[in-house]
Short mmCIF file of C-alpha atoms in Angstrom, two decimals:
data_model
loop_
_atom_site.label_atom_id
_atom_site.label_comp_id
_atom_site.label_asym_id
_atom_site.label_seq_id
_atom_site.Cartn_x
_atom_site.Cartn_y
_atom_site.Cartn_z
CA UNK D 20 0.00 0.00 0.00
CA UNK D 21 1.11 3.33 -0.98
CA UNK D 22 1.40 6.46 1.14
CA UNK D 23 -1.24 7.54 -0.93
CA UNK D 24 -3.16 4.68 -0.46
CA UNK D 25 -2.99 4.57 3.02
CA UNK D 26 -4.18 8.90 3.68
CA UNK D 27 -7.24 7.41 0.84
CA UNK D 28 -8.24 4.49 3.33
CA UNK D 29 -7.83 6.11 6.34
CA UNK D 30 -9.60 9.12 5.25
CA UNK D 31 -12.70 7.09 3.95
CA UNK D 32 -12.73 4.90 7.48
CA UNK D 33 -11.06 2.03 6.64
CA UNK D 34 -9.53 1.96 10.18
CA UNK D 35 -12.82 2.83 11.87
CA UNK D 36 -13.55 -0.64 13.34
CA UNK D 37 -9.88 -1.08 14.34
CA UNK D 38 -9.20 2.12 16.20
CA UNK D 39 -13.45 2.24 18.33
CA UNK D 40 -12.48 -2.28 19.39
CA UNK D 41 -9.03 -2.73 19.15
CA UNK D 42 -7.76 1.43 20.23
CA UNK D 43 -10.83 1.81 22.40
CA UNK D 44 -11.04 5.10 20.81
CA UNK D 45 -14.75 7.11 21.65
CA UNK D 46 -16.87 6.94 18.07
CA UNK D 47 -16.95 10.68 18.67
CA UNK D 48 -12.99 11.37 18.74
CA UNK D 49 -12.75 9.13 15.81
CA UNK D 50 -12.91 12.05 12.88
CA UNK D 51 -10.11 13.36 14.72
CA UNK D 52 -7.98 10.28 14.93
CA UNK D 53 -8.52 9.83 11.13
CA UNK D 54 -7.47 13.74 10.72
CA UNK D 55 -4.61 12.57 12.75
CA UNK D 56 -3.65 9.35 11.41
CA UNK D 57 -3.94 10.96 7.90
CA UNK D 58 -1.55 13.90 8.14
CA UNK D 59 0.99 10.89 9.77
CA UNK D 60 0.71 9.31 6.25
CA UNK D 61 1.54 12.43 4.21
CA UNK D 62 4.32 13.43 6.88
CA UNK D 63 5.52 10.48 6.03
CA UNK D 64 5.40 10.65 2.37
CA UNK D 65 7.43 14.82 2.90
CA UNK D 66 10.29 12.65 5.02
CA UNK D 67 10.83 9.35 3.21
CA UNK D 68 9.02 9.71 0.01
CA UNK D 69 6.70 6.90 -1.27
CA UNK D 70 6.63 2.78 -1.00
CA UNK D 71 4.94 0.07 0.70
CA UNK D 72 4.14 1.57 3.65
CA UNK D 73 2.58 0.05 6.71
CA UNK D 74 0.54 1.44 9.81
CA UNK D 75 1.53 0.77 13.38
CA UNK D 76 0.00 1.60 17.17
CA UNK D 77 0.95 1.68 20.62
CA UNK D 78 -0.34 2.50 23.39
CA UNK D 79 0.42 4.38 27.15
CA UNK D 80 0.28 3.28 29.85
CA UNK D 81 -2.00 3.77 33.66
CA UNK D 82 -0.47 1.83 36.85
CA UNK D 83 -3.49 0.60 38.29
CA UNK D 84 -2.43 -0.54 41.85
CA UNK D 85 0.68 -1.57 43.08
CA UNK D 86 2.36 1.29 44.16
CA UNK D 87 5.95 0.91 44.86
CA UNK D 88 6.16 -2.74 45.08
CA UNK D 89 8.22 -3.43 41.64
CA UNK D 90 11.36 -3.01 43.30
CA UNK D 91 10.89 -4.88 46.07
CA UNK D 92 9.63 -7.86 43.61
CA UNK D 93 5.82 -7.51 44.02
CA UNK D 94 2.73 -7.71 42.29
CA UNK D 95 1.68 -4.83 40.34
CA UNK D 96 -1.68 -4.01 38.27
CA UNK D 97 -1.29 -1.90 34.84
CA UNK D 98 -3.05 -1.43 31.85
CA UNK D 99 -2.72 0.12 28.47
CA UNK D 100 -4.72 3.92 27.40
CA UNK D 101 -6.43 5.05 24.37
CA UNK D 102 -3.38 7.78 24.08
CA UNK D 103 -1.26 6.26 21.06
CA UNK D 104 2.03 6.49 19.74
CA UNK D 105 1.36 6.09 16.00
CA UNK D 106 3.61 4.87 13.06
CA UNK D 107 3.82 5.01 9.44
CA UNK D 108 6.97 2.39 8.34
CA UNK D 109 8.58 1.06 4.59
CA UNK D 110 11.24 -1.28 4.91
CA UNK D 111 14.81 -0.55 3.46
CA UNK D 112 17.39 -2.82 1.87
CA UNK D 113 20.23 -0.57 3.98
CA UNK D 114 20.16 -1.83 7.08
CA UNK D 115 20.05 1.50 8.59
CA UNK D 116 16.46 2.77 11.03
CA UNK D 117 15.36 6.55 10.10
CA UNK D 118 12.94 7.45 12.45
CA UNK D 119 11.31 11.10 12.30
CA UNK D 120 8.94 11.92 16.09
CA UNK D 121 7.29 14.56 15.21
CA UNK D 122 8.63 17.65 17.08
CA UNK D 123 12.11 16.04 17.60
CA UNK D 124 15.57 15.55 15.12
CA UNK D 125 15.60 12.37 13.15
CA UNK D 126 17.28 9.42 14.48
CA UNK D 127 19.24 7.51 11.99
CA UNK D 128 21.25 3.85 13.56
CA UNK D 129 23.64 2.35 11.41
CA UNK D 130 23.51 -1.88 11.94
CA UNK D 131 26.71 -1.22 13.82
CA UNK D 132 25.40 0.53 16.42
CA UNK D 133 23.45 -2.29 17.90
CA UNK D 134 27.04 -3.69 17.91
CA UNK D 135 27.41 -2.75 21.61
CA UNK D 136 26.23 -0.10 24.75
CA UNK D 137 27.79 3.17 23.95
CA UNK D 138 27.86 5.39 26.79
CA UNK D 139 27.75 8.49 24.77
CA UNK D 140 24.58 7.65 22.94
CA UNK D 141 22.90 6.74 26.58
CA UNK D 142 19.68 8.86 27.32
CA UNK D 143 19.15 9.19 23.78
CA UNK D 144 16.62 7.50 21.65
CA UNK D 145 19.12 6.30 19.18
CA UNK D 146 20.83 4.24 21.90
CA UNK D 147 16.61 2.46 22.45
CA UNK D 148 16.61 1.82 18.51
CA UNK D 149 20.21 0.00 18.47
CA UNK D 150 18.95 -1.61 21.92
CA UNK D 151 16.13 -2.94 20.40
CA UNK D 152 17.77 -3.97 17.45
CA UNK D 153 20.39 -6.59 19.56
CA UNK D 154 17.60 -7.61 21.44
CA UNK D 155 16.13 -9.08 18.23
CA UNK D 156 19.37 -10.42 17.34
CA UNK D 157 20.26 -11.77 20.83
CA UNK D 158 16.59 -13.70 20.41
CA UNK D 159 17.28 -15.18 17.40
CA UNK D 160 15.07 -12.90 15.17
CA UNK D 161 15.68 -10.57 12.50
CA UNK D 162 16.54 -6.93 11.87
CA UNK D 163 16.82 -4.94 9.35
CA UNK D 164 16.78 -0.99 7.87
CA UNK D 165 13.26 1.12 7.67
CA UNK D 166 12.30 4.66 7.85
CA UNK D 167 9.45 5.70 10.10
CA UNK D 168 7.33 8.73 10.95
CA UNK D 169 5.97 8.93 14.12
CA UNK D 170 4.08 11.25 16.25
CA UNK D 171 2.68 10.58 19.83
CA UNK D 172 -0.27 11.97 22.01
CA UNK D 173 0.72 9.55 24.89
CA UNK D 174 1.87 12.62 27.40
CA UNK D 175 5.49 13.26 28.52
CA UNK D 176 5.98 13.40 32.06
CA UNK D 177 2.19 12.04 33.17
CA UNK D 178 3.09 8.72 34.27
CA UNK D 179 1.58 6.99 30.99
CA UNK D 180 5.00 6.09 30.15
CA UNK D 181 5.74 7.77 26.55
CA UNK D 182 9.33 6.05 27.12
CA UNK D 183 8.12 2.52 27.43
CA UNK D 184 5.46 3.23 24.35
CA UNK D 185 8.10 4.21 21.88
CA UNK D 186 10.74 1.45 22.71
CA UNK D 187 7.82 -1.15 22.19
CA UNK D 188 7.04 0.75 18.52
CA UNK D 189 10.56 -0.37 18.14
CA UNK D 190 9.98 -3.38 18.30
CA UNK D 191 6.41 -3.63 16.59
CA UNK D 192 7.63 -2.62 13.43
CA UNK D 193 10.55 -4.80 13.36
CA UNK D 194 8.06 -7.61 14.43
CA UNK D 195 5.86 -7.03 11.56
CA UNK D 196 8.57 -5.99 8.62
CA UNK D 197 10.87 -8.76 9.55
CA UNK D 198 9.54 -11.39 11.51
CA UNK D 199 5.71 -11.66 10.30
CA UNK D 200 4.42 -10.62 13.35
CA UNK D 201 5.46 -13.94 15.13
CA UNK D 202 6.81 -12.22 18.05
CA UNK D 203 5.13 -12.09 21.05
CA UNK D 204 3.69 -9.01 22.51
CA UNK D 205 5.62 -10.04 26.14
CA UNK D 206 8.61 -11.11 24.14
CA UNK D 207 9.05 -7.54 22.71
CA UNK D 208 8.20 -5.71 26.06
CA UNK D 209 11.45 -7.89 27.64
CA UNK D 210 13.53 -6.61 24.67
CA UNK D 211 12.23 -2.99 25.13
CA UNK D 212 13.18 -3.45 28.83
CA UNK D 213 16.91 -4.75 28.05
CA UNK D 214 17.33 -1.75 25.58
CA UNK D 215 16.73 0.80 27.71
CA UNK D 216 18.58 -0.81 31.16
CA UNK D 217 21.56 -2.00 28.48
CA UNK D 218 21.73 0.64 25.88
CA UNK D 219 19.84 3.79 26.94
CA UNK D 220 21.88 3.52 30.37
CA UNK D 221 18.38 3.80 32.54
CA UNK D 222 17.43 0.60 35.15
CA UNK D 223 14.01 0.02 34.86
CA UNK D 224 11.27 -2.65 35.53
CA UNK D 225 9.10 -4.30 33.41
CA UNK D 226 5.44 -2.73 34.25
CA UNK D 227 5.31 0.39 31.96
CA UNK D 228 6.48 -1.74 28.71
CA UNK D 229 4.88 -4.79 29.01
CA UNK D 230 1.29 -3.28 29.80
CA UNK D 231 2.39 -0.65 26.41
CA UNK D 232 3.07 -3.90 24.39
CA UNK D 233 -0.19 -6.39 26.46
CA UNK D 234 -2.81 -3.90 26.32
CA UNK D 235 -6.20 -3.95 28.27
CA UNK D 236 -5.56 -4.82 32.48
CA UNK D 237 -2.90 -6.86 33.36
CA UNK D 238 -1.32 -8.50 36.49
CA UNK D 239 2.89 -8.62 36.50
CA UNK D 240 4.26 -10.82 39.38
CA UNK D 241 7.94 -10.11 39.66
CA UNK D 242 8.87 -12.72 42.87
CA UNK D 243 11.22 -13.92 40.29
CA UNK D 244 12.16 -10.52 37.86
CA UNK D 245 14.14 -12.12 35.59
CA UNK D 246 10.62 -14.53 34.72
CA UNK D 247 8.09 -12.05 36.01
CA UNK D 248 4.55 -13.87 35.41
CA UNK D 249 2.65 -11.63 32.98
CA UNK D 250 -1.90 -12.47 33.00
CA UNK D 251 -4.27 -10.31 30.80
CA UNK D 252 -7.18 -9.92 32.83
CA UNK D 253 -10.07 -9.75 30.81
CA UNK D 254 -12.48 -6.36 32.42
CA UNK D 255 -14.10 -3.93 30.76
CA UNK D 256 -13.96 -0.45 32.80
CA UNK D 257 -16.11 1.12 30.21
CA UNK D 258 -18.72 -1.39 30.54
CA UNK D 259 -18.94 -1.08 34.36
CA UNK D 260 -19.71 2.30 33.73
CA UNK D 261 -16.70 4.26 34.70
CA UNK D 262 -14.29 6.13 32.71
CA UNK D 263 -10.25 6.33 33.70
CA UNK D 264 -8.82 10.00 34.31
CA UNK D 265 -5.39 11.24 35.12
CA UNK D 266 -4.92 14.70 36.81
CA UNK D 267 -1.95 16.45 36.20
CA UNK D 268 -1.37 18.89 38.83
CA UNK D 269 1.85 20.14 37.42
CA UNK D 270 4.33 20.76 40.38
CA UNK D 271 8.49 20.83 40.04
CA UNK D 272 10.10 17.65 39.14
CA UNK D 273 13.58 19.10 40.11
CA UNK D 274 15.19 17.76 42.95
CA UNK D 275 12.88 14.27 43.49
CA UNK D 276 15.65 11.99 42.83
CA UNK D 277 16.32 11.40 46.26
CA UNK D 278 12.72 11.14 47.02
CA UNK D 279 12.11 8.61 44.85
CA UNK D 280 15.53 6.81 45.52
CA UNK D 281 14.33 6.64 49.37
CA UNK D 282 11.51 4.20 48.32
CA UNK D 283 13.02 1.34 47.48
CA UNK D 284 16.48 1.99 49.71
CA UNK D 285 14.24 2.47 52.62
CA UNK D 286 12.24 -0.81 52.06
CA UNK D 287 15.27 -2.77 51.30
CA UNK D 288 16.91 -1.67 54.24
CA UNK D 289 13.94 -3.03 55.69
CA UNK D 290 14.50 -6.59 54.34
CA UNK D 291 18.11 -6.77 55.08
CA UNK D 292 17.03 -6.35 59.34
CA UNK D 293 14.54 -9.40 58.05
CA UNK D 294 17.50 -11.20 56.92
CA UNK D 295 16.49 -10.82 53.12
CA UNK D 296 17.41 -8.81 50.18
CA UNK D 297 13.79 -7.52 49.58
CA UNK D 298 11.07 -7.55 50.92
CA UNK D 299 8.66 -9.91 48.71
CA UNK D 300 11.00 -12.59 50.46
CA UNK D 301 9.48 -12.37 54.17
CA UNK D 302 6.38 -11.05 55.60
CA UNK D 303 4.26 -8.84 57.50
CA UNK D 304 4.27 -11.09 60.26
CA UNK D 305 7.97 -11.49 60.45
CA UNK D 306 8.38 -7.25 61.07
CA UNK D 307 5.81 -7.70 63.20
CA UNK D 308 7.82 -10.26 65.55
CA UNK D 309 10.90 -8.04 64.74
CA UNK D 310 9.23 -4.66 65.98
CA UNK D 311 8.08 -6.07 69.03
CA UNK D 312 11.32 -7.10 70.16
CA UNK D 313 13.33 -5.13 68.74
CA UNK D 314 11.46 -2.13 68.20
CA UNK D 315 13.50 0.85 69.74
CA UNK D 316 16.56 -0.44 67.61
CA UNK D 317 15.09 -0.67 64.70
CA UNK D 318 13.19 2.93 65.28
CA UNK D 319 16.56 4.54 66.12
CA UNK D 320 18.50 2.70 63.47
CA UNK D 321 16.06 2.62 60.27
CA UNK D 322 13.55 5.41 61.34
CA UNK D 323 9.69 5.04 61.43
CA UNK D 324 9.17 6.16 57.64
CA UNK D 325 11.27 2.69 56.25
CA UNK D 326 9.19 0.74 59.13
CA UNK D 327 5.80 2.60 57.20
CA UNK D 328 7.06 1.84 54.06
CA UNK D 329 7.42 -1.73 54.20
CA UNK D 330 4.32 -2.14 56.28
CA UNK D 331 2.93 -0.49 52.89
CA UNK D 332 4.66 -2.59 50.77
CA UNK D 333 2.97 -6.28 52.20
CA UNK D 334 -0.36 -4.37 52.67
CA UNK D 335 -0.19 -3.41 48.76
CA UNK D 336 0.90 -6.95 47.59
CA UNK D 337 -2.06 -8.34 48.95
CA UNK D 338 -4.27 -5.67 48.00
CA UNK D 339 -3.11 -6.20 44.54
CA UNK D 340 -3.85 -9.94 44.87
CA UNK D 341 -7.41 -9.31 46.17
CA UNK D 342 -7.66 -6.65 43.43
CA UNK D 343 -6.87 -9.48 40.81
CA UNK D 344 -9.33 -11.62 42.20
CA UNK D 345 -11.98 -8.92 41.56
CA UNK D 346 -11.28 -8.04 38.32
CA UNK D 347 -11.46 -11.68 37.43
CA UNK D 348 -14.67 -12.02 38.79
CA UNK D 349 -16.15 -8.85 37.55
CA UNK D 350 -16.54 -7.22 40.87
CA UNK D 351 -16.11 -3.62 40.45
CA UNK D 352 -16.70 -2.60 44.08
CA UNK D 353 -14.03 -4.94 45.23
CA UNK D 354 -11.76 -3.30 42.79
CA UNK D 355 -12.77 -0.02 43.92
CA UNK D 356 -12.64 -0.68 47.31
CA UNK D 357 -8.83 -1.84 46.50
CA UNK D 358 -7.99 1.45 44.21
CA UNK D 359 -9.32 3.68 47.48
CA UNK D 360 -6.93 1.40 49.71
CA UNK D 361 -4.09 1.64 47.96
CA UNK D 362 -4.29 5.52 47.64
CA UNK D 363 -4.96 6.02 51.64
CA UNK D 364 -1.59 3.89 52.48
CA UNK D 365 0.15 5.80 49.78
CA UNK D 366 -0.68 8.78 51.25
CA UNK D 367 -0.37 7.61 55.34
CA UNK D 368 2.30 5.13 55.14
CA UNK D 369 4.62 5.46 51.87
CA UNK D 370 4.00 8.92 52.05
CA UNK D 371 4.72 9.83 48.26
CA UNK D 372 2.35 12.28 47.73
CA UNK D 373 4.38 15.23 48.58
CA UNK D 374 8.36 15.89 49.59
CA UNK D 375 9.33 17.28 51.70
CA UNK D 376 11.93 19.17 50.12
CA UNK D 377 9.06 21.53 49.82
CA UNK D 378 5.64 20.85 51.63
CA UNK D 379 4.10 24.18 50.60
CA UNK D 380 3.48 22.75 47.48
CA UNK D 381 1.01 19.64 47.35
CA UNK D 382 -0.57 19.69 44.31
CA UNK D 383 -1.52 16.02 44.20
CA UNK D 384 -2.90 16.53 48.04
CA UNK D 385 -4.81 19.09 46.74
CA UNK D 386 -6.20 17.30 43.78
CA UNK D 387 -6.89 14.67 45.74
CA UNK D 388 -9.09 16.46 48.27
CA UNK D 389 -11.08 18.35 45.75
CA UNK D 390 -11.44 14.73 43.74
CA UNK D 391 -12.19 13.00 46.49
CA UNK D 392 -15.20 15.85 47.49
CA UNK D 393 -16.19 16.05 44.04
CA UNK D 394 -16.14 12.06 44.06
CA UNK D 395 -18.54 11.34 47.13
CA UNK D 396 -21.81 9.58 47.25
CA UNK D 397 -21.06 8.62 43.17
CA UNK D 398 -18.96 5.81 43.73
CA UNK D 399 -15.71 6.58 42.33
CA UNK D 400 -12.72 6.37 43.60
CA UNK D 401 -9.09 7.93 43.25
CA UNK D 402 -5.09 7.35 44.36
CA UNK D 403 -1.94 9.22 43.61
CA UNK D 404 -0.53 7.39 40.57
CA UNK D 405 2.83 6.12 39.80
CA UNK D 406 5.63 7.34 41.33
CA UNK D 407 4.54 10.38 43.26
CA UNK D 408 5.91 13.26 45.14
CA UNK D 409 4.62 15.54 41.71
CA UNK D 410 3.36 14.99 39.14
CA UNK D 411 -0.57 12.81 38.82
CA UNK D 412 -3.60 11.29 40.27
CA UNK D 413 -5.52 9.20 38.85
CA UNK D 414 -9.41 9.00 39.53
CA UNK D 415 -12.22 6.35 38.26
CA UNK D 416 -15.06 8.44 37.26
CA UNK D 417 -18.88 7.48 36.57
CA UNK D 418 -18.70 8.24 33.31
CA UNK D 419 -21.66 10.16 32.96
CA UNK D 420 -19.98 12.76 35.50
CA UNK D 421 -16.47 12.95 33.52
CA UNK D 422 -17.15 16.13 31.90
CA UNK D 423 -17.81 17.98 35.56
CA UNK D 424 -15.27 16.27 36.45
CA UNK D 425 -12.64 17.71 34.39
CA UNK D 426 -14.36 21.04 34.13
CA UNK D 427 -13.22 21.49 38.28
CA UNK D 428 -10.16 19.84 37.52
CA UNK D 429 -8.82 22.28 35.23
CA UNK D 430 -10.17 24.87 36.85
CA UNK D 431 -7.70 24.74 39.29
CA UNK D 432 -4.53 22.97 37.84
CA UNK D 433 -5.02 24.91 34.28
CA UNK D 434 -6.95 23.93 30.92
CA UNK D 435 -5.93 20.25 29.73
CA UNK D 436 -4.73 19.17 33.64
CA UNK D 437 -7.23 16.13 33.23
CA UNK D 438 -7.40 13.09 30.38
CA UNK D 439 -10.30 11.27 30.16
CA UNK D 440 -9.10 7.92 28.94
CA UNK D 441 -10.71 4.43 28.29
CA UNK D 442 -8.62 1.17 28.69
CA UNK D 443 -7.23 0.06 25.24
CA UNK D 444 -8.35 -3.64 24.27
CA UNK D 445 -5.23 -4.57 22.43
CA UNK D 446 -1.40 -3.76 22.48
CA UNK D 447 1.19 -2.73 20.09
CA UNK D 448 -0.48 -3.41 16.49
CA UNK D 449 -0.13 -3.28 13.08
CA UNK D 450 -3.27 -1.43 12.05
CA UNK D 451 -3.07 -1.98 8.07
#
């Protein structure tokens, strides 16, 4: 299919049925998408000129529950968004990967560069393309040149993991160009994972690609990280009548590192008085018998927060559990009931919903008061999401009351502060 071809089919809703099931994109925001999908095919056509050209999704990411318990090797819920990072690809016979984002340089990787890490191309999105390139290799797949024109609505710095969506584009292209699409969707969220600890220099887990690359809800068990057990959970939000929305309350980013750092050094400091390296490898009853006979110690020597924290932590990992169990059996009030639970020990006992680097600033304290006001008596429900200290919330809204909703919301944290989202059914795709 032409470039050409592909702006005529889009244009005329040939993708219709794939982006309202598959995207879970609203039939009223799909004239847009088309609008949008469209001018991706004639960028495309400016950039790389014309050939057999192929169309590509992939979608953010929401952490549902599970705050703070990756690192420790817990259980965490996610699930893929309706906000996309789109593609239109042609294979080359050059070996070499042009990719054009919209609003950013081209990168161009030479097959060399997947040769080995480079520390000067770490942090740079180049270094995730020749990453994802020897992860094929490593796997016994194949690689091989393509230009690509991208552009993204998944949003940068909301916790919907933009990062994680791209790397996994990576991959989905060089799935479907090279490999007929035999790779699996987990597969290429492991090799989007070992590009960006390996080549893009950054440690990460596996949540924010693998629910990009899965899509819908899913459950990650990491007791054993380098296997982490990956379920698609089969729920419809939509259907239960609520709508997914994330708040962001803007805030400085600046200076968190050592907030965020404290999480997991706290809880693992923790686990090494339990005689363990983390703490997924004892139990709530172990600090339990531990405090109570050696409580001043480990007061004076760890401090009350890292005692909080890991009480947190073995809270969460059940709640998660139970949270499974729910969505497995359809029971959105137990789920609910979980979301609210998770978001009250974030807030009392991991205490990541503000730093205190600078506690006259609490914009996801305040967001979640005025959410939590707006939300009563209508059964929704709302928790800080992701990583905290700045940045989201996230809230499950009846969705007949998502408009209100995001009127007050932006109201206070500025126009466009709050997405209204739907889960996406399916993961990284090849559209046509």
């Amino acid at each position: 299919m032409t470039a050409a071809e592909l702006k005529k089919t889009i244009l005329e809703g040939g993708i219709d049925a794939a982006l309202t099931d598959g995207l879970s994109v609203s039939p009223d925001a799909v004239p847009a998408q088309r609008e949008r999908y469209a001018k991706a095919a004639d960028a495309f056509l400016a950039k790389y000129g014309d050939g057999d050209v192929s169309l590509y999704s992939v979608g953010g990411r929401s952490e549902i529950s599970g705050n703070h318990t990756d690192h420790n090797h817990g259980r965490v819920i996610a699930a893929s968004v309706n906000l996309d990072i789109l593609a239109v690809a042609k294979p080359t016979d050059d070996g070499r990967i042009r990719i054009q984002s919209e609003g950013f340089p081209e990168d161009v990787v030479d097959a060399s560069m997947a040769d080995a890490p480079d520390e000067a191309n770490f942090f740079t999105s180049a270094a995730i393309i020749a990453g994802m390139e020897k992860a094929f290799l490593n796997a016994g797949y194949k690689v091989g040149g393509f230009d690509a024109y991208t552009t993204s609505n998944v949003l940068k710095g909301s916790g919907i993991s933009s990062s994680a969506a791209f790397e996994v584009m990576v991959g989905n292209i060089l799935n479907y160009l090279y490999n007929d699409g035999k790779v699996s969707n987990v597969e290429i969220a492991k090799m989007s994972q070992y590009a960006e600890n390996v080549y893009f220099g950054k440690p990460c887990g596996l949540m924010d690609q693998t629910a990009c690359a899965v899509g819908g809800f899913i459950t990650i068990d990491f007791a054993d990280p380098t296997q982490p057990v990956i379920e698609k959970l089969g729920f419809d939000l939509t259907a239960a009548g609520y709508r997914l929305c994330i708040v962001n309350t803007g805030g400085n980013h600046a200076n968190l590192n050592a907030d965020y750092a404290s999480v997991p050094a706290e809880m693992k400091a923790v686990a090494k008085e339990l005689g363990v390296s983390v703490l997924r490898e004892s139990s709530k009853e172990a600090l339990d018998e531990l405090l109570a006979r050696h409580g001043k110690y480990l007061r004076t020597y760890l401090g009350d927060r890292a005692i909080l924290r890991a009480y947190h932590f073995f809270a969460e990992n059940e709640r998660v559990a139970a949270q499974v169990d729910a969505l497995r059996a359809g029971d959105i009030e137990g789920f609910k009931a979980g979301v609210t639970a998770s978001g009250n020990s974030s807030f009392k006992f991991l205490q990541n919903v503000y730093t205190t680097i600078n506690v006259e600033e609490q914009g996801l304290s305040l967001a979640l008061c005025l959410t939590e006001d707006f939300l009563r008596g209508t059964g929704g429900v709302c928790r800080v999401h992701g990583g905290g200290f700045a940045g989201t919330i996230q809230a499950f809204v009846p969705a007949d009351l998502t408009a209100a909703y995001r009127e007050k919301m932006d109201a206070v944290f500025g126009a466009g502060a709050c997405h209204i989202l739907s889960v996406r059914k399916n993961g990284a795709c090849r559209i046509l």
